[in-house]
Amino acid sequence: MQYHHSCKNPLYPTSLCSFVAMHTMVEVLMVGCTQAEGERLAHEVQQRVWDMERRFNRFDITSPLSVVNTKAAAEAVSVDDELYMALEVCEVFRRGTKGYFSVAPTSVVGLAPYLLNASQHTVQLCSGDVQIDMGGFAKGFAAEQIKTLLIEAGIGRGVVNFGNSSIAAIGCHPYGEWWGVGVENPLCKGIQACEVRLCNSAMSLSGRTPNGEYHIINPHTGVKVAQDELILVEGRSALVAEVLSTALYAAPKLERGAILSQFAGYEATEIYCTADGVKSRKIE
Amino acid sequence: MNRKEFLSDCGKMGLAGVTLSLFPWLESCSPKAKLAVQGEKVRIGIIGTGSRGLFHIKHLVQMPQAEVVALCDNYRPHLDNAAQYYPEAKLYDDYRRLLENRDVQGVIIATPLYLHAPMTLAAMEAGKEVFCEKSMAYTLDEALEVYNRRKALGRVLFIGQQRLFDPKYVKAMQMIHEGVIGEVVGVRNYWYRNNNWRREVPSPELERHINWRLYSEYSRGLMTELACHQLQNGSWAMGQLPEKVMGAGSLIHWNKEDKRDVYDTVSAIFTYPNGVNMTFESIISNKHFGMGEQILGTKGTIDLVTAMHYTDEPAPKGSGMHQFIEQIERGVMSNSVFAGTSWAAESSALAPGKPIMQDVKVVSGESSVGAEADGSKELLEAFLHAVITGKQPEKVLEESYYATQFALLADKAMHENAILTLDEKYKVPYEPLK
């Protein structure tokens, strides 16, 4: 982990930690804490994220998720509270997004990939083809968890950045009423496509990878979505924003408004970038 | 950035003394040294006025300290071409006659490889200072003879290894010696082209005369014509000489259209006493990767051709968060542009790298004649300076000598299908450039 503390402005000392987790770079900016307190929190954040990563890592054969993927097609598998809750929330999101968000997008086209039994706390996969991948959920979930951890530790201003695509703000910039986050035009490095103002809110972006590859799968077809626009979602929760941006990107344009309307307090924008400029459209 | 600007910048940064003490052969190019010989002229004779000879002539016409008084070539069209630049120069078709010209102080030899040693020896015996194109000689024995004879006669002898005078190489080696890329663990050289390496022949009987590079009777092919330039990278970077050499060469493509007998694809490995390998590879029927020279260290890589430095552990980007911190430190607020679809891991292969100096001119290696800003002009200037002062710069000749010896040894290893070491009798005193 890299940790940097600055007290050049004694009114607002800042601490920044960064580390790699969940295949991305995690950065946490904390304002107003001492160097020692910032460092302690940074380590706590890192540990929390790594714990989540281990729990949700389908490639780690010892992880609870891996046990589900290998055994739950044949029989119901008992899981711990956190994984059960996560799978429950994912199913709610799947239904709420008309099936365009799914943690098993390639497995069972358009259908519920697993069944949950609340009384037994078990999960059963609907077929042997189902493989659960929490990648589309875990980053937003972790960002929310970190935000809560920091607020409980007394941090009133800060930013949690999960790989530049999922960003949660605590409070606002010490010298403004929001944190101003510029969305980079993917075709013009360093050039801003639009600005998002975050204050006790979060944002998420979905689209092609920085290398230009299509990587989001439409759960209804099982194939990668070949759309060139970015989908920006802003709202209170980093988790909901993350789920929504993925679902809206995967959904046909005509269905996006209806999906968004299920999530009160969230705004979404289609951003079309070219080397010459940017066009955007609010999803309604 | 040209050499003058480079040295000027070094001066401004207080580095001039440091740089010159690290690389003493550059001293002749310093403003002070140039001032000392201002107004002096060197009377030059050029032996071999083909493409490379003409390349030098085009530089010489820009140098007030050079006065070309004699030109020699046994191929009349080349001689006539050169004479257009120096109409007053005496013309010769036999280099021995040129060497008899007492007006000539120094000669520039740009002839086929097999003539390098005999012409250099004859010129030195005739009392001339010599600049000879690389490689130094056609055989290991000839190279040794040239080296020893120069020492005995006390002449100035330069070999056309221009990288030693190329500012981007000088800067890169300085960084390597300072440990910027950590311990050197590998040296990669390659040179790819996709052309038949032929020159136009007006009449069939001139084939071997003009296309001498393609015939082993006159040339050692890719090793002496290309590799020789790059083989000094390893010794310059590490301060030691290879211990053993192995290689493989084949004629796989261009022999379908002519009767050449030098390899058109070669791969060689040079192993240093510390176990580090330097590789050289050349294929002239595919040019995708062009020319490359890379010094690989435990902390990073320096690409000598593009003058770029790549670290093995790129710092996390984090620029967005750092911008927020800078704003807070200054008590201002602004937005920070960093959001995107996802973070891409900056593996060392993807990291963009940083230029080691400004305004670098990258040489593609496609030209068979030479390229601007590759150190050739500075090398020539240094030769003229040495002729004026009569002072052979330190270490340069040994570097050229070993580049030739190891190019020849690798060629021999390929033909003998053997792992070879340089025989003790060919070893001359070597002082590392580091």
Tab-separated table of C-alpha atoms in Angstrom, chain A residues 2 6 9 12 14 16 24-25 27 29 161 163-165 167 173 175 178 180-182 184 189 192 195 205 208 210 230, chain B residues 315-322 324-325 327-344 350:
chain	number	residue	atom	x	y	z
A	2	GLN	CA	1.133	3.514	-0.690
A	6	SER	CA	0.149	16.179	3.759
A	9	ASN	CA	-2.586	23.189	4.864
A	12	TYR	CA	-7.146	20.515	6.351
A	14	THR	CA	-4.977	15.151	3.965
A	16	LEU	CA	-4.218	9.355	0.702
A	24	THR	CA	-8.234	-2.416	-9.879
A	25	MET	CA	-6.632	0.494	-8.073
A	27	GLU	CA	-7.675	5.135	-3.653
A	29	LEU	CA	-8.638	10.350	0.290
A	161	ASN	CA	-12.182	5.860	-5.757
A	163	GLY	CA	-10.591	2.220	-10.314
A	164	ASN	CA	-11.823	5.630	-11.527
A	165	SER	CA	-15.157	4.075	-12.485
A	167	ILE	CA	-16.418	6.929	-6.923
A	173	HIS	CA	-14.317	19.643	-0.869
A	175	TYR	CA	-13.058	24.861	-0.437
A	178	TRP	CA	-18.881	19.499	-3.837
A	180	GLY	CA	-15.638	18.132	-8.811
A	181	VAL	CA	-14.876	14.947	-10.718
A	182	GLY	CA	-14.112	15.281	-14.404
A	184	GLU	CA	-12.259	11.876	-19.162
A	189	LYS	CA	-6.517	11.558	-22.808
A	192	GLN	CA	-12.815	16.373	-19.826
A	195	GLU	CA	-18.114	17.196	-14.820
A	205	LEU	CA	-19.333	4.847	-15.286
A	208	ARG	CA	-15.846	0.041	-23.223
A	210	PRO	CA	-9.792	1.956	-21.650
A	230	LEU	CA	-20.557	5.819	-21.724
B	315	ALA	CA	3.722	4.503	-9.713
B	316	PRO	CA	-0.045	4.240	-9.348
B	317	LYS	CA	-1.597	6.887	-11.521
B	318	GLY	CA	-3.590	8.499	-8.727
B	319	SER	CA	-3.420	11.847	-10.424
B	320	GLY	CA	-7.043	12.694	-9.655
B	321	MET	CA	-6.617	12.281	-5.933
B	322	HIS	CA	-3.282	14.057	-5.977
B	324	PHE	CA	-7.438	17.195	-4.920
B	325	ILE	CA	-4.600	17.187	-2.386
B	327	GLN	CA	-5.922	22.029	-4.316
B	328	ILE	CA	-6.475	21.613	-0.592
B	329	GLU	CA	-2.834	22.465	0.125
B	330	ARG	CA	-3.241	25.680	-1.848
B	331	GLY	CA	-6.661	26.437	-0.419
B	332	VAL	CA	-8.456	26.367	-3.751
B	333	MET	CA	-11.078	24.235	-5.374
B	334	SER	CA	-11.316	22.879	-8.871
B	335	ASN	CA	-12.412	19.712	-10.553
B	336	SER	CA	-10.102	16.846	-11.267
B	337	VAL	CA	-10.314	14.838	-14.494
B	338	PHE	CA	-9.774	11.162	-13.742
B	339	ALA	CA	-13.071	9.293	-13.981
B	340	GLY	CA	-13.353	6.672	-16.693
B	341	THR	CA	-14.830	3.290	-17.429
B	342	SER	CA	-12.231	1.402	-15.438
B	343	TRP	CA	-8.693	1.541	-14.228
B	344	ALA	CA	-6.169	-0.134	-16.468
B	350	LEU	CA	1.856	-0.774	-20.964
